[in-house]
CSV table of C-alpha atoms and ligand atoms in Angstrom, one decimal:
chain,number,residue,atom,x,y,z
A,74,MET,CA,109.8,111.2,123.8
A,75,ILE,CA,109.5,108.8,120.9
A,76,PHE,CA,111.9,105.8,120.5
A,77,PHE,CA,111.5,103.9,117.4
A,78,VAL,CA,113.4,100.7,118.5
A,79,SER,CA,114.6,98.2,116.0
A,80,SER,CA,113.6,95.8,118.7
A,81,SER,CA,116.0,92.8,118.8
A,82,GLY,CA,116.9,92.5,115.3
A,83,HIS,CA,116.0,88.9,115.8
A,84,CYS,CA,113.4,86.8,114.2
A,85,THR,CA,112.3,83.1,114.3
A,86,PHE,CA,111.1,83.2,110.7
A,87,ASP,CA,112.9,83.3,107.3
A,88,CYS,CA,110.3,85.0,105.0
A,89,GLN,CA,111.6,85.3,101.4
A,90,TYR,CA,109.9,88.7,101.0
A,91,CYS,CA,111.5,90.1,104.3
A,92,ILE,CA,112.8,93.6,103.8
A,93,VAL,CA,115.1,93.2,106.8
A,94,ASN,CA,118.4,91.9,105.5
A,95,PRO,CA,120.1,90.2,107.2
A,96,ILE,CA,117.9,89.3,110.1
A,97,VAL,CA,120.0,88.9,113.3
A,98,LYS,CA,120.0,85.6,114.8
A,99,HIS,CA,122.7,85.5,117.6
A,100,GLN,CA,123.7,89.0,118.1
A,101,PRO,CA,123.4,91.3,121.2
A,102,SER,CA,119.9,92.8,121.9
A,103,LEU,CA,118.7,95.6,124.1
A,104,ASN,CA,118.0,94.6,127.6
A,105,TYR,CA,116.1,96.1,130.4
A,106,SER,CA,119.1,97.9,131.8
A,107,ASP,CA,119.6,99.6,128.6
A,108,LEU,CA,116.1,100.8,128.4
A,109,ASP,CA,116.2,101.8,132.1
A,110,TYR,CA,119.3,104.0,131.3
A,111,LEU,CA,117.5,105.6,128.5
A,112,LEU,CA,114.3,106.4,130.4
A,113,ASN,CA,116.5,107.7,133.4
A,114,TYR,CA,118.6,109.9,131.0
A,115,PHE,CA,115.3,111.7,129.9
A,116,ASN,CA,114.2,111.9,133.6
A,117,GLY,CA,111.4,109.4,133.3
A,118,GLN,CA,109.5,111.8,130.8
A,119,LYS,CA,106.6,110.0,129.3
A,120,SER,CA,107.9,107.9,126.4
A,121,PHE,CA,106.4,106.2,123.4
A,122,PHE,CA,108.2,103.0,122.2
A,123,ALA,CA,107.6,101.6,118.7
A,124,PHE,CA,109.3,98.2,118.6
A,125,SER,CA,109.5,97.6,115.0
A,126,GLY,CA,111.6,97.9,112.0
A,127,SER,CA,113.9,94.9,112.2
A,128,GLY,CA,113.0,91.4,113.2
A,129,ASP,CA,110.3,90.5,115.7
A,130,PHE,CA,110.2,92.0,119.2
A,131,PHE,CA,108.9,89.0,120.9
A,132,ALA,CA,111.6,86.8,119.4
A,133,GLY,CA,114.6,88.6,120.7
A,134,TYR,CA,114.8,88.3,124.4
A,135,PRO,CA,114.6,85.5,126.9
A,136,ARG,CA,111.2,85.1,128.7
A,137,SER,CA,113.0,85.2,132.0
A,138,GLU,CA,114.0,88.7,131.4
A,139,ARG,CA,110.4,90.0,131.5
A,140,LEU,CA,111.6,92.9,129.3
A,141,LEU,CA,108.1,93.9,128.3
A,142,SER,CA,106.4,93.5,131.6
A,143,ARG,CA,109.3,95.5,133.4
A,144,LEU,CA,109.0,98.2,130.7
A,145,LEU,CA,105.3,98.5,131.1
A,146,GLU,CA,105.7,99.3,134.6
A,147,ARG,CA,107.3,102.6,133.7
A,148,ASP,CA,105.5,105.7,132.3
A,149,VAL,CA,105.4,104.5,128.7
A,150,GLU,CA,103.1,103.6,126.0
A,151,VAL,CA,104.1,100.8,123.5
A,152,ALA,CA,103.6,99.7,119.9
A,153,LEU,CA,104.8,96.2,118.8
A,154,ASP,CA,105.4,94.0,115.9
A,155,THR,CA,104.8,90.3,116.3
A,156,ASN,CA,104.6,87.3,114.0
A,157,ALA,CA,102.6,85.7,116.9
A,158,SER,CA,104.9,82.7,117.0
A,159,ILE,CA,105.9,83.6,120.5
A,160,LEU,CA,104.1,85.3,123.5
A,161,GLN,CA,107.1,85.8,126.1
A,162,ASP,CA,105.8,87.5,129.1
A,163,PHE,CA,102.5,88.7,127.4
A,164,LYS,CA,100.5,86.4,129.5
A,165,GLU,CA,101.9,87.8,132.7
A,166,LEU,CA,100.8,91.5,132.1
A,167,SER,CA,98.3,93.1,134.4
A,168,SER,CA,95.3,95.1,133.2
A,169,ALA,CA,97.2,98.3,133.8
A,170,GLN,CA,100.3,97.1,131.9
A,171,LEU,CA,98.2,95.9,128.9
A,172,GLU,CA,96.5,99.4,128.8
A,173,LYS,CA,99.8,100.8,127.8
A,174,ILE,CA,100.0,98.7,124.7
A,175,ARG,CA,98.5,101.0,122.0
A,176,TYR,CA,99.1,98.9,119.0
A,177,ILE,CA,100.1,95.5,118.0
A,178,ASN,CA,100.9,94.9,114.3
A,179,LEU,CA,100.3,91.2,114.0
A,180,THR,CA,101.4,89.7,110.7
A,181,MET,CA,100.3,86.1,109.5
A,182,HIS,CA,103.4,84.8,107.7
A,183,TYR,CA,101.3,81.8,106.5
A,184,HIS,CA,104.1,80.1,104.5
A,185,GLN,CA,106.4,80.1,107.6
A,186,ILE,CA,103.8,79.1,109.9
A,187,LYS,CA,102.9,76.1,107.8
A,188,GLU,CA,106.7,75.2,107.0
A,189,LYS,CA,107.5,75.3,110.8
A,190,LYS,CA,104.2,73.5,111.7
A,191,LEU,CA,103.2,76.3,114.1
A,192,GLN,CA,99.5,76.5,113.1
A,193,GLN,CA,98.0,75.6,116.3
A,194,ARG,CA,100.5,77.8,118.3
A,195,TRP,CA,99.8,80.7,116.0
A,196,ILE,CA,96.1,80.4,116.3
A,197,ASP,CA,96.3,80.2,120.2
A,198,ASN,CA,98.6,83.2,120.5
A,199,THR,CA,96.6,85.3,117.9
A,200,GLN,CA,93.5,84.5,119.8
A,201,TYR,CA,95.1,85.4,123.1
A,202,PHE,CA,96.3,88.8,121.8
A,203,LEU,CA,92.9,89.5,120.5
A,204,LYS,CA,91.1,88.3,123.7
A,205,LYS,CA,93.3,90.8,125.8
A,206,ARG,CA,93.7,93.7,123.3
A,207,SER,CA,91.3,93.3,120.6
A,208,ASP,CA,90.9,96.9,119.5
A,209,GLN,CA,94.7,97.5,119.6
A,210,VAL,CA,95.6,94.4,117.4
A,211,PHE,CA,95.9,94.9,113.6
A,212,PRO,CA,96.3,91.6,111.8
A,213,ASP,CA,97.8,91.6,108.3
A,214,TYR,CA,98.9,89.2,105.7
A,215,ILE,CA,101.7,89.9,103.1
A,216,MET,CA,100.8,88.6,99.8
A,217,SER,CA,103.8,87.8,97.8
A,218,PRO,CA,103.7,86.9,94.1
A,219,SER,CA,106.0,83.9,94.6
A,220,LEU,CA,103.5,82.4,97.2
A,221,MET,CA,100.4,83.1,95.0
A,222,ASN,CA,99.4,79.4,95.1
A,223,GLU,CA,98.9,79.8,98.9
A,224,TRP,CA,96.9,82.9,99.1
A,225,PHE,CA,93.5,81.2,99.1
A,226,GLU,CA,94.6,78.6,101.5
A,227,ALA,CA,96.1,81.3,103.9
A,228,LEU,CA,93.0,83.5,103.9
A,229,GLN,CA,90.9,80.5,104.5
A,230,PHE,CA,93.0,79.4,107.3
A,231,TYR,CA,92.5,83.0,108.9
A,232,LYS,CA,88.8,82.9,108.3
A,233,ASP,CA,88.2,79.4,109.9
A,234,ASN,CA,90.5,79.9,112.9
A,235,ILE,CA,90.6,83.5,113.7
A,236,PHE,CA,87.8,85.5,112.0
A,237,ALA,CA,85.1,82.8,112.7
A,238,ALA,CA,86.1,82.8,116.4
A,239,THR,CA,86.7,86.6,117.0
A,240,GLY,CA,85.3,88.5,114.2
A,241,LYS,CA,88.5,90.3,113.7
A,242,LYS,CA,89.3,91.3,110.1
A,243,ILE,CA,92.6,91.1,108.4
A,244,LEU,CA,94.4,93.4,106.1
A,245,MET,CA,95.8,92.2,102.7
A,246,VAL,CA,99.2,93.8,102.1
A,247,ARG,CA,101.0,93.7,98.9
A,248,ASP,CA,104.7,92.5,98.9
A,249,ILE,CA,106.5,95.9,98.4
A,250,LYS,CA,109.7,94.0,97.2
A,251,ASN,CA,107.9,92.2,94.3
A,252,PRO,CA,105.2,94.1,92.5
A,253,PHE,CA,102.2,92.3,91.0
A,254,ASN,CA,101.7,91.6,87.4
A,255,THR,CA,98.3,91.9,85.8
A,256,GLU,CA,97.4,88.3,86.7
A,257,GLN,CA,98.4,88.6,90.2
A,258,GLU,CA,96.7,91.8,90.6
A,259,ASN,CA,93.5,90.4,89.2
A,260,TYR,CA,93.7,87.4,91.6
A,261,PHE,CA,94.4,89.7,94.5
A,262,GLN,CA,91.3,91.7,93.6
A,263,LYS,CA,89.3,88.6,93.3
A,264,LEU,CA,90.2,87.2,96.7
A,265,SER,CA,89.6,90.6,98.3
A,266,ASN,CA,86.1,90.4,96.9
A,267,ASP,CA,85.6,86.7,97.8
A,268,PHE,CA,86.7,87.2,101.4
A,269,ASP,CA,85.0,90.7,101.5
A,270,ASP,CA,83.4,90.2,104.9
A,271,MET,CA,86.7,89.6,106.8
A,272,ILE,CA,89.0,91.9,104.8
A,273,GLU,CA,90.1,95.2,106.5
A,274,GLY,CA,89.8,98.5,104.6
A,275,LYS,CA,92.8,100.0,102.8
A,276,HIS,CA,95.6,101.6,104.5
A,277,MET,CA,98.5,103.7,103.0
A,278,GLU,CA,101.3,101.5,102.2
A,279,ASP,CA,103.4,104.2,100.7
A,280,PHE,CA,104.9,106.4,103.5
A,281,SER,CA,106.2,109.0,101.2
A,282,LYS,CA,102.7,110.5,100.6
A,283,THR,CA,102.3,111.6,104.1
A,284,PHE,CA,104.2,114.9,104.0
A,285,SER,CA,105.1,115.0,100.3
A,286,ASP,CA,105.9,118.4,98.9
A,287,HIS,CA,106.5,119.9,102.4
A,288,GLU,CA,109.5,121.0,104.4
A,289,VAL,CA,109.0,120.0,108.2
A,290,ILE,CA,110.5,120.8,111.4
A,291,CYS,CA,111.4,117.5,112.9
A,292,PRO,CA,112.2,116.5,116.4
A,293,ALA,CA,114.7,113.8,115.3
A,294,GLY,CA,117.6,114.0,117.6
A,295,GLN,CA,115.8,115.9,120.3
A,296,GLN,CA,112.6,114.0,121.0
A,297,TYR,CA,112.8,111.3,118.5
A,298,PHE,CA,115.5,108.6,118.3
A,299,ARG,CA,116.0,105.3,116.4
A,300,ILE,CA,117.7,102.7,118.4
A,301,TRP,CA,119.3,99.7,117.1
A,302,ASN,CA,119.8,96.3,118.8
A,303,ASP,CA,123.5,96.9,119.2
A,304,GLY,CA,122.7,100.0,121.2
A,305,ARG,CA,123.5,102.7,118.5
A,306,VAL,CA,121.2,105.7,118.7
A,307,GLN,CA,120.4,107.9,115.7
A,308,GLY,CA,118.1,111.0,115.5
A,309,CYS,CA,117.3,109.9,112.0
A,310,PRO,CA,118.7,106.8,110.0
A,311,ASN,CA,117.5,108.2,106.6
A,312,LEU,CA,119.8,110.8,105.8
A,313,PRO,CA,123.4,109.6,105.1
A,314,ASP,CA,124.7,113.2,104.4
A,315,ALA,CA,123.6,114.2,108.1
A,316,ALA,CA,124.8,111.0,109.6
A,317,GLU,CA,127.2,113.1,111.8
A,318,ILE,CA,124.5,115.2,113.0
A,319,PHE,CA,122.3,112.3,113.8
A,320,ASP,CA,124.9,110.4,115.6
A,321,ASN,CA,123.4,110.4,119.1
A,322,GLY,CA,125.6,107.9,120.8
A,323,ASN,CA,125.1,104.4,122.0
A,324,LEU,CA,122.8,103.0,124.8
A,325,LYS,CA,125.2,100.1,125.5
A,326,GLN,CA,128.2,102.4,126.0
A,327,ARG,CA,125.9,104.6,128.3
A,328,ASN,CA,126.6,107.5,125.9
A,329,LEU,CA,123.8,109.8,124.7
A,330,ARG,CA,123.8,113.1,123.0
A,331,VAL,CA,120.7,115.3,122.2
A,332,GLN,CA,120.8,118.0,119.6
A,333,GLN,CA,120.0,121.7,120.7
A,334,GLN,CA,118.1,122.7,117.6
A,335,PRO,CA,115.3,120.9,115.7
A,336,PHE,CA,116.2,119.7,112.2
A,337,VAL,CA,114.6,121.3,109.1
A,338,CYS,CA,114.0,118.5,106.7
A,339,THR,CA,113.1,118.5,103.0
A,340,THR,CA,112.7,114.7,102.7
A,341,PRO,CA,110.0,113.5,105.1
A,342,ASN,CA,109.5,110.4,103.1
A,343,PHE,CA,110.1,107.4,105.4
A,344,CYS,CA,108.5,105.4,108.1
A,345,ASP,CA,110.3,107.2,110.9
A,346,CYS,CA,108.6,110.5,109.6
A,347,ARG,CA,105.3,108.9,109.6
A,348,VAL,CA,105.6,107.6,113.2
A,349,ILE,CA,106.6,111.1,114.3
A,350,GLY,CA,103.7,112.5,112.2
A,351,ASP,CA,101.2,110.0,113.5
A,352,LEU,CA,102.1,111.0,117.0
A,353,GLY,CA,101.5,114.7,116.2
A,354,LYS,CA,105.1,115.7,116.6
A,355,MET,CA,106.0,116.8,113.0
A,356,LYS,CA,105.4,120.4,112.3
A,357,ILE,CA,105.1,121.6,108.6
A,358,LYS,CA,107.4,124.5,107.9
A,359,HIS,CA,105.4,127.5,106.4
B,656,SF4,S1,108.6,87.5,110.4
B,656,SF4,FE1,109.0,89.6,109.6
B,656,SF4,S2,111.1,90.1,110.2
B,656,SF4,FE2,110.9,87.9,110.4
B,656,SF4,S3,111.6,87.0,108.3
B,656,SF4,FE3,109.4,87.4,108.3
B,656,SF4,S4,109.1,89.4,107.3
B,656,SF4,FE4,111.2,89.2,108.1
B,657,SF4,S1,113.8,112.0,107.2
B,657,SF4,FE1,112.0,112.1,108.5
B,657,SF4,S2,112.9,111.4,110.6
B,657,SF4,FE2,114.5,112.0,109.3
B,657,SF4,S3,114.9,114.2,109.7
B,657,SF4,FE3,113.6,114.0,107.8
B,657,SF4,S4,111.6,114.2,108.6
B,657,SF4,FE4,112.9,113.7,110.5
């Protein structure tokens, strides 16, 4: 089973380039009893949770709930997004629980870190993630044109405080909301050369290329679900014309529905499709 959970919908930051709009601040979130219901519904089948897609997972629940540690006691694997401003119960995890964390996408939102005076906390948290799960942590920095005057300072901050201490490289990511002009692109390239030794290689930022020109047999609604912080469950959130097919219930209302047939899709262009594909569950239709 694959669950792409739009975690809490919460976030402690207010990045101007955020693609999540609006970020939820004081709305309901999923809690452990919701996740327990979900896992039990599928009879405890091994499940992969990607907590991403809206807000910051670690920001969205009280530490006392121990949501991450309790989930990691089950037969699961987990991928997480974090802005590294909060650790929650991460420090309480045993080695066996840490092993189940397959991927931590750790983004350095430098402008917010500086504005909220979180430099030291961010450094400590990032170093802690790296100490515990170095190979599974993927740091990146979103380079937004409007913050171009900070690019150098941000990369130097990472170099002095993280790269020098841990050797972990960082990925420079273009702000997808605001394309670069020529001057910005040239500066981006210059910095990528100047910081060459600590910059991670390229990754594909355009999800649409993964399965372009293919019709696929997709497990959305059967073995793949998108779950929102208010409990709504959708097989696929990307196809408004098929919204009725992909209305799979609501966790908080303890009501789930699984489709009988796999979905044949001609537009596998979204990040959901890529998550499914990366986990080896998408079949190309011949
Ligand atoms: S940390 Fe991420 S989710 Fe939060 S405001 Fe910034 S870009 Fe948006
Ligand atoms: S858009 Fe992607 S996730 Fe949705 S049905 Fe098509 S292939 Fe599946």
